[in-house]
């Protein structure tokens, strides 16, 4: 017998009639784990761009004090006189701070989602170890990099732990912030230089996993270009680490003084 469908039946519970509040599309997307992975990937790309250009800029220290100090001044003067001095740099800093905050939030909430989705440990020892090796290293390396950034800003931006940061110097008749002097002062302290080396190696591991995962997050996963993915992740991480680690080593070795 055909089933009679009545359209007059009332709701069984109050929840059946409760209207779902509509959230803006981007917030809705962010509430899903795919959305959080997009955010991790996009903010990761922004920060990868920063670390690469920061490293390339810092190579100027091999050309001498005047070059590095003038480079710092150049960053302050971006788009002057269209924009007042320092404004573009502050906009870039704002973008970087936002990217870092979103990256941290997405990482934290993805971890929470993963824990909620799998409160029971994996049964297979092999899967358990492989699945967790990368994520555990990512959290550890991420936290060390975070601690490094805090020290680094206190050291070379605010001068809280560096007597030379912010001091002025006259070069070719121009008054410049002596960024070079501050870097040399910083790395002449061996424990600080060693911390920079260790933190930047961990940054490299973080970048390697991150650069590899970006493709996964955006769904660009095809066996045909997986070799390129690995090559890109390895090359990018190696470039940044070698460049960054060379600075404290060059100061300790007396090449930069
Ligand atoms: C050994 C490697 C590094 C050296 C020699 C170095 C050097 C410097 C110097 C000299 C400054 C101050 C620039 C100025 O006052 O104009 C600075 C700022 C900064 N560095 Fe680094 N840095 C290194 C690695 C890193 C890494 C790996 C990161 C991020 C993970 C980083 C993030 C920053 C940030 C966020 C600032 C503040 C930028 C600003 O507000 O203008 N640095 N760095």
PDB file of C-alpha atoms and ligand atoms in Angstrom:
ATOM      1  CA  UNK A   1       0.000   0.000   0.000  1.00  0.00           C
ATOM      2  CA  UNK A   2       1.328   3.446  -0.894  1.00  0.00           C
ATOM      3  CA  UNK A   3       2.449   5.526   2.063  1.00  0.00           C
ATOM      4  CA  UNK A   4       0.342   8.596   2.773  1.00  0.00           C
ATOM      5  CA  UNK A   5       2.449  11.681   3.266  1.00  0.00           C
ATOM      6  CA  UNK A   6       0.880  14.297   5.464  1.00  0.00           C
ATOM      7  CA  UNK A   7       2.225  17.794   5.289  1.00  0.00           C
ATOM      8  CA  UNK A   8       0.304  18.880   8.408  1.00  0.00           C
ATOM      9  CA  UNK A   9       2.339  16.972  10.957  1.00  0.00           C
ATOM     10  CA  UNK A  10       3.760  19.315  13.560  1.00  0.00           C
ATOM     11  CA  UNK A  11       7.370  19.293  14.678  1.00  0.00           C
ATOM     12  CA  UNK A  12       8.433  16.484  16.988  1.00  0.00           C
ATOM     13  CA  UNK A  13      10.682  18.721  19.029  1.00  0.00           C
ATOM     14  CA  UNK A  14      11.311  22.426  19.184  1.00  0.00           C
ATOM     15  CA  UNK A  15      14.659  21.989  17.441  1.00  0.00           C
ATOM     16  CA  UNK A  16      13.002  20.912  14.180  1.00  0.00           C
ATOM     17  CA  UNK A  17      11.619  24.401  13.652  1.00  0.00           C
ATOM     18  CA  UNK A  18      14.686  26.283  14.898  1.00  0.00           C
ATOM     19  CA  UNK A  19      16.030  28.320  11.994  1.00  0.00           C
ATOM     20  CA  UNK A  20      19.763  27.975  11.424  1.00  0.00           C
ATOM     21  CA  UNK A  21      21.466  31.347  11.758  1.00  0.00           C
ATOM     22  CA  UNK A  22      23.192  32.166   8.476  1.00  0.00           C
ATOM     23  CA  UNK A  23      26.866  32.928   8.864  1.00  0.00           C
ATOM     24  CA  UNK A  24      28.920  34.812   6.293  1.00  0.00           C
ATOM     25  CA  UNK A  25      30.284  32.349   3.715  1.00  0.00           C
ATOM     26  CA  UNK A  26      33.920  32.689   4.762  1.00  0.00           C
ATOM     27  CA  UNK A  27      33.125  32.058   8.444  1.00  0.00           C
ATOM     28  CA  UNK A  28      31.012  29.079   7.425  1.00  0.00           C
ATOM     29  CA  UNK A  29      33.901  27.714   5.379  1.00  0.00           C
ATOM     30  CA  UNK A  30      36.333  28.352   8.242  1.00  0.00           C
ATOM     31  CA  UNK A  31      34.169  26.282  10.584  1.00  0.00           C
ATOM     32  CA  UNK A  32      35.015  23.184   8.499  1.00  0.00           C
ATOM     33  CA  UNK A  33      38.356  21.410   8.656  1.00  0.00           C
ATOM     34  CA  UNK A  34      38.851  21.993   4.903  1.00  0.00           C
ATOM     35  CA  UNK A  35      38.365  25.735   5.469  1.00  0.00           C
ATOM     36  CA  UNK A  36      40.887  25.758   8.310  1.00  0.00           C
ATOM     37  CA  UNK A  37      43.365  23.939   6.063  1.00  0.00           C
ATOM     38  CA  UNK A  38      42.875  26.590   3.352  1.00  0.00           C
ATOM     39  CA  UNK A  39      43.635  29.256   5.962  1.00  0.00           C
ATOM     40  CA  UNK A  40      46.737  27.372   7.147  1.00  0.00           C
ATOM     41  CA  UNK A  41      47.898  27.069   3.533  1.00  0.00           C
ATOM     42  CA  UNK A  42      47.194  30.665   2.495  1.00  0.00           C
ATOM     43  CA  UNK A  43      48.749  32.217   5.626  1.00  0.00           C
ATOM     44  CA  UNK A  44      51.639  29.735   5.327  1.00  0.00           C
ATOM     45  CA  UNK A  45      52.331  30.971   1.781  1.00  0.00           C
ATOM     46  CA  UNK A  46      52.333  34.602   3.009  1.00  0.00           C
ATOM     47  CA  UNK A  47      54.812  33.811   5.779  1.00  0.00           C
ATOM     48  CA  UNK A  48      56.965  31.714   3.431  1.00  0.00           C
ATOM     49  CA  UNK A  49      57.193  34.783   1.201  1.00  0.00           C
ATOM     50  CA  UNK A  50      58.267  36.853   4.194  1.00  0.00           C
ATOM     51  CA  UNK A  51      60.984  34.471   5.448  1.00  0.00           C
ATOM     52  CA  UNK A  52      62.409  34.114   1.936  1.00  0.00           C
ATOM     53  CA  UNK A  53      62.584  37.876   1.293  1.00  0.00           C
ATOM     54  CA  UNK A  54      63.796  38.552   4.850  1.00  0.00           C
ATOM     55  CA  UNK A  55      66.660  36.112   4.320  1.00  0.00           C
ATOM     56  CA  UNK A  56      67.513  37.583   0.891  1.00  0.00           C
ATOM     57  CA  UNK A  57      67.461  41.108   2.379  1.00  0.00           C
ATOM     58  CA  UNK A  58      69.722  40.061   5.238  1.00  0.00           C
ATOM     59  CA  UNK A  59      72.315  38.769   2.736  1.00  0.00           C
ATOM     60  CA  UNK A  60      73.180  42.477   2.388  1.00  0.00           C
ATOM     61  CA  UNK A  61      75.206  42.123   5.567  1.00  0.00           C
ATOM     62  CA  UNK A  62      77.857  40.339   3.483  1.00  0.00           C
ATOM     63  CA  UNK A  63      78.266  43.563   1.486  1.00  0.00           C
ATOM     64  CA  UNK A  64      78.983  45.559   4.646  1.00  0.00           C
ATOM     65  CA  UNK A  65      77.318  47.741   7.258  1.00  0.00           C
ATOM     66  CA  UNK A  66      76.302  50.546   4.890  1.00  0.00           C
ATOM     67  CA  UNK A  67      74.404  48.153   2.606  1.00  0.00           C
ATOM     68  CA  UNK A  68      72.389  46.484   5.402  1.00  0.00           C
ATOM     69  CA  UNK A  69      71.624  49.793   7.126  1.00  0.00           C
ATOM     70  CA  UNK A  70      70.553  51.399   3.862  1.00  0.00           C
ATOM     71  CA  UNK A  71      68.353  48.388   3.124  1.00  0.00           C
ATOM     72  CA  UNK A  72      66.572  48.856   6.490  1.00  0.00           C
ATOM     73  CA  UNK A  73      66.064  52.534   5.605  1.00  0.00           C
ATOM     74  CA  UNK A  74      64.757  51.526   2.155  1.00  0.00           C
ATOM     75  CA  UNK A  75      62.075  49.374   3.847  1.00  0.00           C
ATOM     76  CA  UNK A  76      61.031  52.362   6.011  1.00  0.00           C
ATOM     77  CA  UNK A  77      60.860  54.504   2.885  1.00  0.00           C
ATOM     78  CA  UNK A  78      58.718  52.177   0.761  1.00  0.00           C
ATOM     79  CA  UNK A  79      56.432  54.269  -1.513  1.00  0.00           C
ATOM     80  CA  UNK A  80      57.639  57.601  -0.002  1.00  0.00           C
ATOM     81  CA  UNK A  81      56.447  60.281  -0.920  1.00  0.00           C
ATOM     82  CA  UNK A  82      53.179  58.661  -2.107  1.00  0.00           C
ATOM     83  CA  UNK A  83      52.773  57.343   1.443  1.00  0.00           C
ATOM     84  CA  UNK A  84      54.368  58.832   4.579  1.00  0.00           C
ATOM     85  CA  UNK A  85      57.562  57.194   5.891  1.00  0.00           C
ATOM     86  CA  UNK A  86      56.992  53.822   7.571  1.00  0.00           C
ATOM     87  CA  UNK A  87      53.322  53.489   6.562  1.00  0.00           C
ATOM     88  CA  UNK A  88      53.766  50.777   3.925  1.00  0.00           C
ATOM     89  CA  UNK A  89      56.080  48.866   6.267  1.00  0.00           C
ATOM     90  CA  UNK A  90      53.396  49.007   8.975  1.00  0.00           C
ATOM     91  CA  UNK A  91      50.767  47.758   6.513  1.00  0.00           C
ATOM     92  CA  UNK A  92      53.065  44.827   5.666  1.00  0.00           C
ATOM     93  CA  UNK A  93      53.652  44.204   9.382  1.00  0.00           C
ATOM     94  CA  UNK A  94      49.859  44.254   9.916  1.00  0.00           C
ATOM     95  CA  UNK A  95      49.421  41.625   7.190  1.00  0.00           C
ATOM     96  CA  UNK A  96      52.140  39.489   8.744  1.00  0.00           C
ATOM     97  CA  UNK A  97      50.681  39.727  12.264  1.00  0.00           C
ATOM     98  CA  UNK A  98      47.208  38.822  10.910  1.00  0.00           C
ATOM     99  CA  UNK A  99      48.641  35.874   8.967  1.00  0.00           C
ATOM    100  CA  UNK A 100      50.472  34.588  12.056  1.00  0.00           C
ATOM    101  CA  UNK A 101      47.378  34.956  14.272  1.00  0.00           C
ATOM    102  CA  UNK A 102      45.167  33.109  11.743  1.00  0.00           C
ATOM    103  CA  UNK A 103      47.801  30.414  11.211  1.00  0.00           C
ATOM    104  CA  UNK A 104      48.004  29.807  14.977  1.00  0.00           C
ATOM    105  CA  UNK A 105      44.230  29.812  15.420  1.00  0.00           C
ATOM    106  CA  UNK A 106      43.671  27.387  12.535  1.00  0.00           C
ATOM    107  CA  UNK A 107      46.457  25.098  13.827  1.00  0.00           C
ATOM    108  CA  UNK A 108      44.944  25.088  17.320  1.00  0.00           C
ATOM    109  CA  UNK A 109      41.376  24.459  16.203  1.00  0.00           C
ATOM    110  CA  UNK A 110      42.428  21.756  13.705  1.00  0.00           C
ATOM    111  CA  UNK A 111      44.245  19.987  16.537  1.00  0.00           C
ATOM    112  CA  UNK A 112      41.094  20.212  18.670  1.00  0.00           C
ATOM    113  CA  UNK A 113      38.916  18.926  15.801  1.00  0.00           C
ATOM    114  CA  UNK A 114      41.296  16.006  15.222  1.00  0.00           C
ATOM    115  CA  UNK A 115      41.235  15.077  18.905  1.00  0.00           C
ATOM    116  CA  UNK A 116      37.429  15.228  18.972  1.00  0.00           C
ATOM    117  CA  UNK A 117      37.164  13.142  15.799  1.00  0.00           C
ATOM    118  CA  UNK A 118      39.483  10.429  17.107  1.00  0.00           C
ATOM    119  CA  UNK A 119      39.430  10.150  20.874  1.00  0.00           C
ATOM    120  CA  UNK A 120      40.588   6.528  20.561  1.00  0.00           C
ATOM    121  CA  UNK A 121      44.200   5.915  19.563  1.00  0.00           C
ATOM    122  CA  UNK A 122      44.991   4.150  16.271  1.00  0.00           C
ATOM    123  CA  UNK A 123      45.083   0.369  16.599  1.00  0.00           C
ATOM    124  CA  UNK A 124      47.866  -0.109  14.058  1.00  0.00           C
ATOM    125  CA  UNK A 125      51.210   0.904  15.528  1.00  0.00           C
ATOM    126  CA  UNK A 126      52.633   1.653  12.066  1.00  0.00           C
ATOM    127  CA  UNK A 127      49.870   4.044  11.007  1.00  0.00           C
ATOM    128  CA  UNK A 128      49.896   5.670  14.405  1.00  0.00           C
ATOM    129  CA  UNK A 129      53.582   6.544  14.202  1.00  0.00           C
ATOM    130  CA  UNK A 130      53.556   7.752  10.606  1.00  0.00           C
ATOM    131  CA  UNK A 131      50.408   9.837  11.018  1.00  0.00           C
ATOM    132  CA  UNK A 132      51.750  11.533  14.112  1.00  0.00           C
ATOM    133  CA  UNK A 133      55.400  12.071  13.283  1.00  0.00           C
ATOM    134  CA  UNK A 134      54.765  15.049  10.991  1.00  0.00           C
ATOM    135  CA  UNK A 135      52.062  16.652  13.106  1.00  0.00           C
ATOM    136  CA  UNK A 136      54.021  16.270  16.347  1.00  0.00           C
ATOM    137  CA  UNK A 137      57.117  17.823  14.757  1.00  0.00           C
ATOM    138  CA  UNK A 138      54.976  20.606  13.314  1.00  0.00           C
ATOM    139  CA  UNK A 139      53.640  21.572  16.733  1.00  0.00           C
ATOM    140  CA  UNK A 140      57.040  21.361  18.437  1.00  0.00           C
ATOM    141  CA  UNK A 141      58.905  23.195  15.658  1.00  0.00           C
ATOM    142  CA  UNK A 142      56.088  25.749  15.435  1.00  0.00           C
ATOM    143  CA  UNK A 143      56.336  26.496  19.159  1.00  0.00           C
ATOM    144  CA  UNK A 144      60.133  26.851  19.011  1.00  0.00           C
ATOM    145  CA  UNK A 145      59.804  29.212  16.016  1.00  0.00           C
ATOM    146  CA  UNK A 146      57.221  31.214  17.989  1.00  0.00           C
ATOM    147  CA  UNK A 147      59.606  31.503  20.956  1.00  0.00           C
ATOM    148  CA  UNK A 148      62.355  32.468  18.494  1.00  0.00           C
ATOM    149  CA  UNK A 149      60.204  35.254  16.999  1.00  0.00           C
ATOM    150  CA  UNK A 150      59.501  36.627  20.506  1.00  0.00           C
ATOM    151  CA  UNK A 151      63.244  36.696  21.319  1.00  0.00           C
ATOM    152  CA  UNK A 152      64.129  38.015  17.850  1.00  0.00           C
ATOM    153  CA  UNK A 153      61.758  40.987  18.153  1.00  0.00           C
ATOM    154  CA  UNK A 154      63.004  41.753  21.685  1.00  0.00           C
ATOM    155  CA  UNK A 155      66.546  41.504  20.308  1.00  0.00           C
ATOM    156  CA  UNK A 156      66.655  43.265  16.944  1.00  0.00           C
ATOM    157  CA  UNK A 157      63.406  45.254  16.765  1.00  0.00           C
ATOM    158  CA  UNK A 158      62.736  46.551  20.302  1.00  0.00           C
ATOM    159  CA  UNK A 159      66.273  46.266  21.701  1.00  0.00           C
ATOM    160  CA  UNK A 160      65.026  44.921  25.054  1.00  0.00           C
ATOM    161  CA  UNK A 161      67.915  42.424  25.068  1.00  0.00           C
ATOM    162  CA  UNK A 162      70.304  44.278  22.758  1.00  0.00           C
ATOM    163  CA  UNK A 163      72.166  47.497  23.665  1.00  0.00           C
ATOM    164  CA  UNK A 164      72.951  48.298  20.020  1.00  0.00           C
ATOM    165  CA  UNK A 165      69.411  48.117  18.585  1.00  0.00           C
ATOM    166  CA  UNK A 166      68.054  51.513  17.594  1.00  0.00           C
ATOM    167  CA  UNK A 167      71.436  53.317  17.815  1.00  0.00           C
ATOM    168  CA  UNK A 168      72.094  55.754  14.973  1.00  0.00           C
ATOM    169  CA  UNK A 169      75.186  55.951  12.801  1.00  0.00           C
ATOM    170  CA  UNK A 170      76.245  58.376  10.072  1.00  0.00           C
ATOM    171  CA  UNK A 171      77.094  56.676   6.783  1.00  0.00           C
ATOM    172  CA  UNK A 172      77.995  58.606   3.617  1.00  0.00           C
ATOM    173  CA  UNK A 173      76.600  61.737   5.297  1.00  0.00           C
ATOM    174  CA  UNK A 174      73.263  60.023   6.038  1.00  0.00           C
ATOM    175  CA  UNK A 175      71.914  59.246   9.531  1.00  0.00           C
ATOM    176  CA  UNK A 176      70.890  55.577   9.619  1.00  0.00           C
ATOM    177  CA  UNK A 177      69.782  53.054  12.223  1.00  0.00           C
ATOM    178  CA  UNK A 178      72.771  50.783  12.856  1.00  0.00           C
ATOM    179  CA  UNK A 179      71.013  47.476  12.163  1.00  0.00           C
ATOM    180  CA  UNK A 180      74.339  45.873  11.201  1.00  0.00           C
ATOM    181  CA  UNK A 181      75.903  46.774  14.566  1.00  0.00           C
ATOM    182  CA  UNK A 182      72.897  45.268  16.376  1.00  0.00           C
ATOM    183  CA  UNK A 183      73.155  41.983  14.426  1.00  0.00           C
ATOM    184  CA  UNK A 184      76.898  41.706  15.138  1.00  0.00           C
ATOM    185  CA  UNK A 185      76.331  42.499  18.840  1.00  0.00           C
ATOM    186  CA  UNK A 186      73.609  39.852  18.991  1.00  0.00           C
ATOM    187  CA  UNK A 187      75.603  37.028  17.398  1.00  0.00           C
ATOM    188  CA  UNK A 188      78.758  37.815  19.338  1.00  0.00           C
ATOM    189  CA  UNK A 189      76.905  36.228  22.267  1.00  0.00           C
ATOM    190  CA  UNK A 190      77.573  32.531  21.555  1.00  0.00           C
ATOM    191  CA  UNK A 191      74.452  31.124  23.327  1.00  0.00           C
ATOM    192  CA  UNK A 192      72.276  33.558  21.345  1.00  0.00           C
ATOM    193  CA  UNK A 193      73.985  32.638  18.064  1.00  0.00           C
ATOM    194  CA  UNK A 194      73.516  28.925  18.824  1.00  0.00           C
ATOM    195  CA  UNK A 195      69.846  29.508  19.630  1.00  0.00           C
ATOM    196  CA  UNK A 196      69.449  31.204  16.224  1.00  0.00           C
ATOM    197  CA  UNK A 197      71.088  28.203  14.543  1.00  0.00           C
ATOM    198  CA  UNK A 198      68.877  25.625  16.313  1.00  0.00           C
ATOM    199  CA  UNK A 199      65.683  27.669  15.872  1.00  0.00           C
ATOM    200  CA  UNK A 200      66.361  28.156  12.166  1.00  0.00           C
ATOM    201  CA  UNK A 201      66.985  24.436  11.625  1.00  0.00           C
ATOM    202  CA  UNK A 202      63.615  23.765  13.283  1.00  0.00           C
ATOM    203  CA  UNK A 203      62.115  26.502  11.112  1.00  0.00           C
ATOM    204  CA  UNK A 204      63.494  24.576   8.129  1.00  0.00           C
ATOM    205  CA  UNK A 205      61.800  21.345   9.264  1.00  0.00           C
ATOM    206  CA  UNK A 206      58.556  23.281   9.789  1.00  0.00           C
ATOM    207  CA  UNK A 207      58.869  24.884   6.344  1.00  0.00           C
ATOM    208  CA  UNK A 208      59.596  21.539   4.710  1.00  0.00           C
ATOM    209  CA  UNK A 209      56.440  19.900   6.110  1.00  0.00           C
ATOM    210  CA  UNK A 210      54.454  23.079   5.545  1.00  0.00           C
ATOM    211  CA  UNK A 211      55.534  23.589   1.934  1.00  0.00           C
ATOM    212  CA  UNK A 212      54.716  19.935   1.255  1.00  0.00           C
ATOM    213  CA  UNK A 213      51.298  20.088   2.981  1.00  0.00           C
ATOM    214  CA  UNK A 214      50.140  23.211   1.130  1.00  0.00           C
ATOM    215  CA  UNK A 215      49.572  21.142  -2.008  1.00  0.00           C
ATOM    216  CA  UNK A 216      47.548  18.643   0.026  1.00  0.00           C
ATOM    217  CA  UNK A 217      45.448  21.362   1.663  1.00  0.00           C
ATOM    218  CA  UNK A 218      44.493  22.849  -1.698  1.00  0.00           C
ATOM    219  CA  UNK A 219      43.874  19.415  -3.194  1.00  0.00           C
ATOM    220  CA  UNK A 220      46.778  19.615  -5.652  1.00  0.00           C
ATOM    221  CA  UNK A 221      47.801  16.055  -5.062  1.00  0.00           C
ATOM    222  CA  UNK A 222      48.719  14.044  -8.095  1.00  0.00           C
ATOM    223  CA  UNK A 223      51.313  11.243  -8.272  1.00  0.00           C
ATOM    224  CA  UNK A 224      52.637  12.872 -11.461  1.00  0.00           C
ATOM    225  CA  UNK A 225      53.935  15.957  -9.671  1.00  0.00           C
ATOM    226  CA  UNK A 226      54.623  14.539  -6.232  1.00  0.00           C
ATOM    227  CA  UNK A 227      58.343  14.456  -7.071  1.00  0.00           C
ATOM    228  CA  UNK A 228      58.138  18.205  -7.808  1.00  0.00           C
ATOM    229  CA  UNK A 229      56.288  18.786  -4.545  1.00  0.00           C
ATOM    230  CA  UNK A 230      59.089  17.132  -2.605  1.00  0.00           C
ATOM    231  CA  UNK A 231      61.767  18.952  -4.599  1.00  0.00           C
ATOM    232  CA  UNK A 232      60.053  22.307  -4.029  1.00  0.00           C
ATOM    233  CA  UNK A 233      59.595  21.714  -0.278  1.00  0.00           C
ATOM    234  CA  UNK A 234      63.199  20.534   0.146  1.00  0.00           C
ATOM    235  CA  UNK A 235      64.686  23.320  -2.003  1.00  0.00           C
ATOM    236  CA  UNK A 236      62.678  26.084  -0.333  1.00  0.00           C
ATOM    237  CA  UNK A 237      63.412  24.937   3.224  1.00  0.00           C
ATOM    238  CA  UNK A 238      67.111  24.369   2.460  1.00  0.00           C
ATOM    239  CA  UNK A 239      67.498  27.816   0.898  1.00  0.00           C
ATOM    240  CA  UNK A 240      65.988  29.614   3.890  1.00  0.00           C
ATOM    241  CA  UNK A 241      67.873  27.528   6.467  1.00  0.00           C
ATOM    242  CA  UNK A 242      71.278  27.796   4.781  1.00  0.00           C
ATOM    243  CA  UNK A 243      70.897  31.559   4.361  1.00  0.00           C
ATOM    244  CA  UNK A 244      69.655  32.171   7.913  1.00  0.00           C
ATOM    245  CA  UNK A 245      72.097  29.836   9.656  1.00  0.00           C
ATOM    246  CA  UNK A 246      74.999  31.406   7.762  1.00  0.00           C
ATOM    247  CA  UNK A 247      74.501  34.779   9.541  1.00  0.00           C
ATOM    248  CA  UNK A 248      75.226  33.733  13.155  1.00  0.00           C
ATOM    249  CA  UNK A 249      77.989  31.414  11.912  1.00  0.00           C
ATOM    250  CA  UNK A 250      79.591  34.233   9.886  1.00  0.00           C
ATOM    251  CA  UNK A 251      79.650  36.479  12.965  1.00  0.00           C
ATOM    252  CA  UNK A 252      81.025  33.727  15.237  1.00  0.00           C
ATOM    253  CA  UNK A 253      83.695  32.966  12.620  1.00  0.00           C
ATOM    254  CA  UNK A 254      84.656  36.643  12.432  1.00  0.00           C
ATOM    255  CA  UNK A 255      83.693  36.940   8.736  1.00  0.00           C
ATOM    256  CA  UNK A 256      81.058  39.538   9.597  1.00  0.00           C
ATOM    257  CA  UNK A 257      82.325  41.908  12.299  1.00  0.00           C
TER     258      UNK A 257
HETATM  259  C1  LIG B   1      69.601  34.573  11.331  1.00  0.00           C
HETATM  260  C2  LIG B   1      68.544  34.980  10.687  1.00  0.00           C
HETATM  261  C3  LIG B   1      67.918  36.329  10.839  1.00  0.00           C
HETATM  262  C4  LIG B   1      68.503  37.560  10.910  1.00  0.00           C
HETATM  263  C5  LIG B   1      69.981  37.905  10.827  1.00  0.00           C
HETATM  264  C6  LIG B   1      67.450  38.526  11.063  1.00  0.00           C
HETATM  265  C7  LIG B   1      67.621  39.887  11.185  1.00  0.00           C
HETATM  266  C8  LIG B   1      66.657  40.807  11.484  1.00  0.00           C
HETATM  267  C9  LIG B   1      66.864  42.201  11.732  1.00  0.00           C
HETATM  268  C10 LIG B   1      68.198  42.903  11.673  1.00  0.00           C
HETATM  269  C11 LIG B   1      65.654  42.772  11.997  1.00  0.00           C
HETATM  270  C12 LIG B   1      65.371  44.247  12.337  1.00  0.00           C
HETATM  271  C13 LIG B   1      65.230  45.005  11.048  1.00  0.00           C
HETATM  272  C14 LIG B   1      65.064  46.497  11.240  1.00  0.00           C
HETATM  273  O1  LIG B   1      64.969  46.985  12.365  1.00  0.00           O
HETATM  274  O2  LIG B   1      64.987  47.171  10.215  1.00  0.00           O
HETATM  275  C15 LIG B   1      64.672  41.714  11.917  1.00  0.00           C
HETATM  276  C16 LIG B   1      63.321  41.891  12.104  1.00  0.00           C
HETATM  277  C17 LIG B   1      62.402  40.880  12.036  1.00  0.00           C
HETATM  278  N1  LIG B   1      62.641  39.551  11.797  1.00  0.00           N
HETATM  279 FE1  LIG B   1      64.427  38.718  11.415  1.00  0.00          FE
HETATM  280  N2  LIG B   1      66.250  37.860  11.066  1.00  0.00           N
HETATM  281  C18 LIG B   1      66.484  36.527  10.946  1.00  0.00           C
HETATM  282  C19 LIG B   1      65.560  35.505  10.897  1.00  0.00           C
HETATM  283  C20 LIG B   1      64.192  35.680  11.043  1.00  0.00           C
HETATM  284  C21 LIG B   1      63.226  34.642  10.976  1.00  0.00           C
HETATM  285  C22 LIG B   1      63.547  33.184  10.721  1.00  0.00           C
HETATM  286  C23 LIG B   1      62.007  35.217  11.163  1.00  0.00           C
HETATM  287  C24 LIG B   1      60.656  34.595  11.192  1.00  0.00           C
HETATM  288  C25 LIG B   1      60.404  33.329  11.428  1.00  0.00           C
HETATM  289  C26 LIG B   1      62.222  36.620  11.368  1.00  0.00           C
HETATM  290  C27 LIG B   1      61.237  37.532  11.616  1.00  0.00           C
HETATM  291  C28 LIG B   1      61.443  38.889  11.807  1.00  0.00           C
HETATM  292  C29 LIG B   1      60.384  39.834  12.056  1.00  0.00           C
HETATM  293  C30 LIG B   1      58.898  39.517  12.140  1.00  0.00           C
HETATM  294  C31 LIG B   1      60.981  41.089  12.186  1.00  0.00           C
HETATM  295  C32 LIG B   1      60.304  42.428  12.428  1.00  0.00           C
HETATM  296  C33 LIG B   1      60.163  43.088  11.102  1.00  0.00           C
HETATM  297  C34 LIG B   1      59.691  44.499  11.218  1.00  0.00           C
HETATM  298  O3  LIG B   1      58.882  44.783  12.078  1.00  0.00           O
HETATM  299  O4  LIG B   1      60.158  45.341  10.444  1.00  0.00           O
HETATM  300  N3  LIG B   1      63.559  36.881  11.276  1.00  0.00           N
HETATM  301  N4  LIG B   1      65.305  40.543  11.604  1.00  0.00           N
END
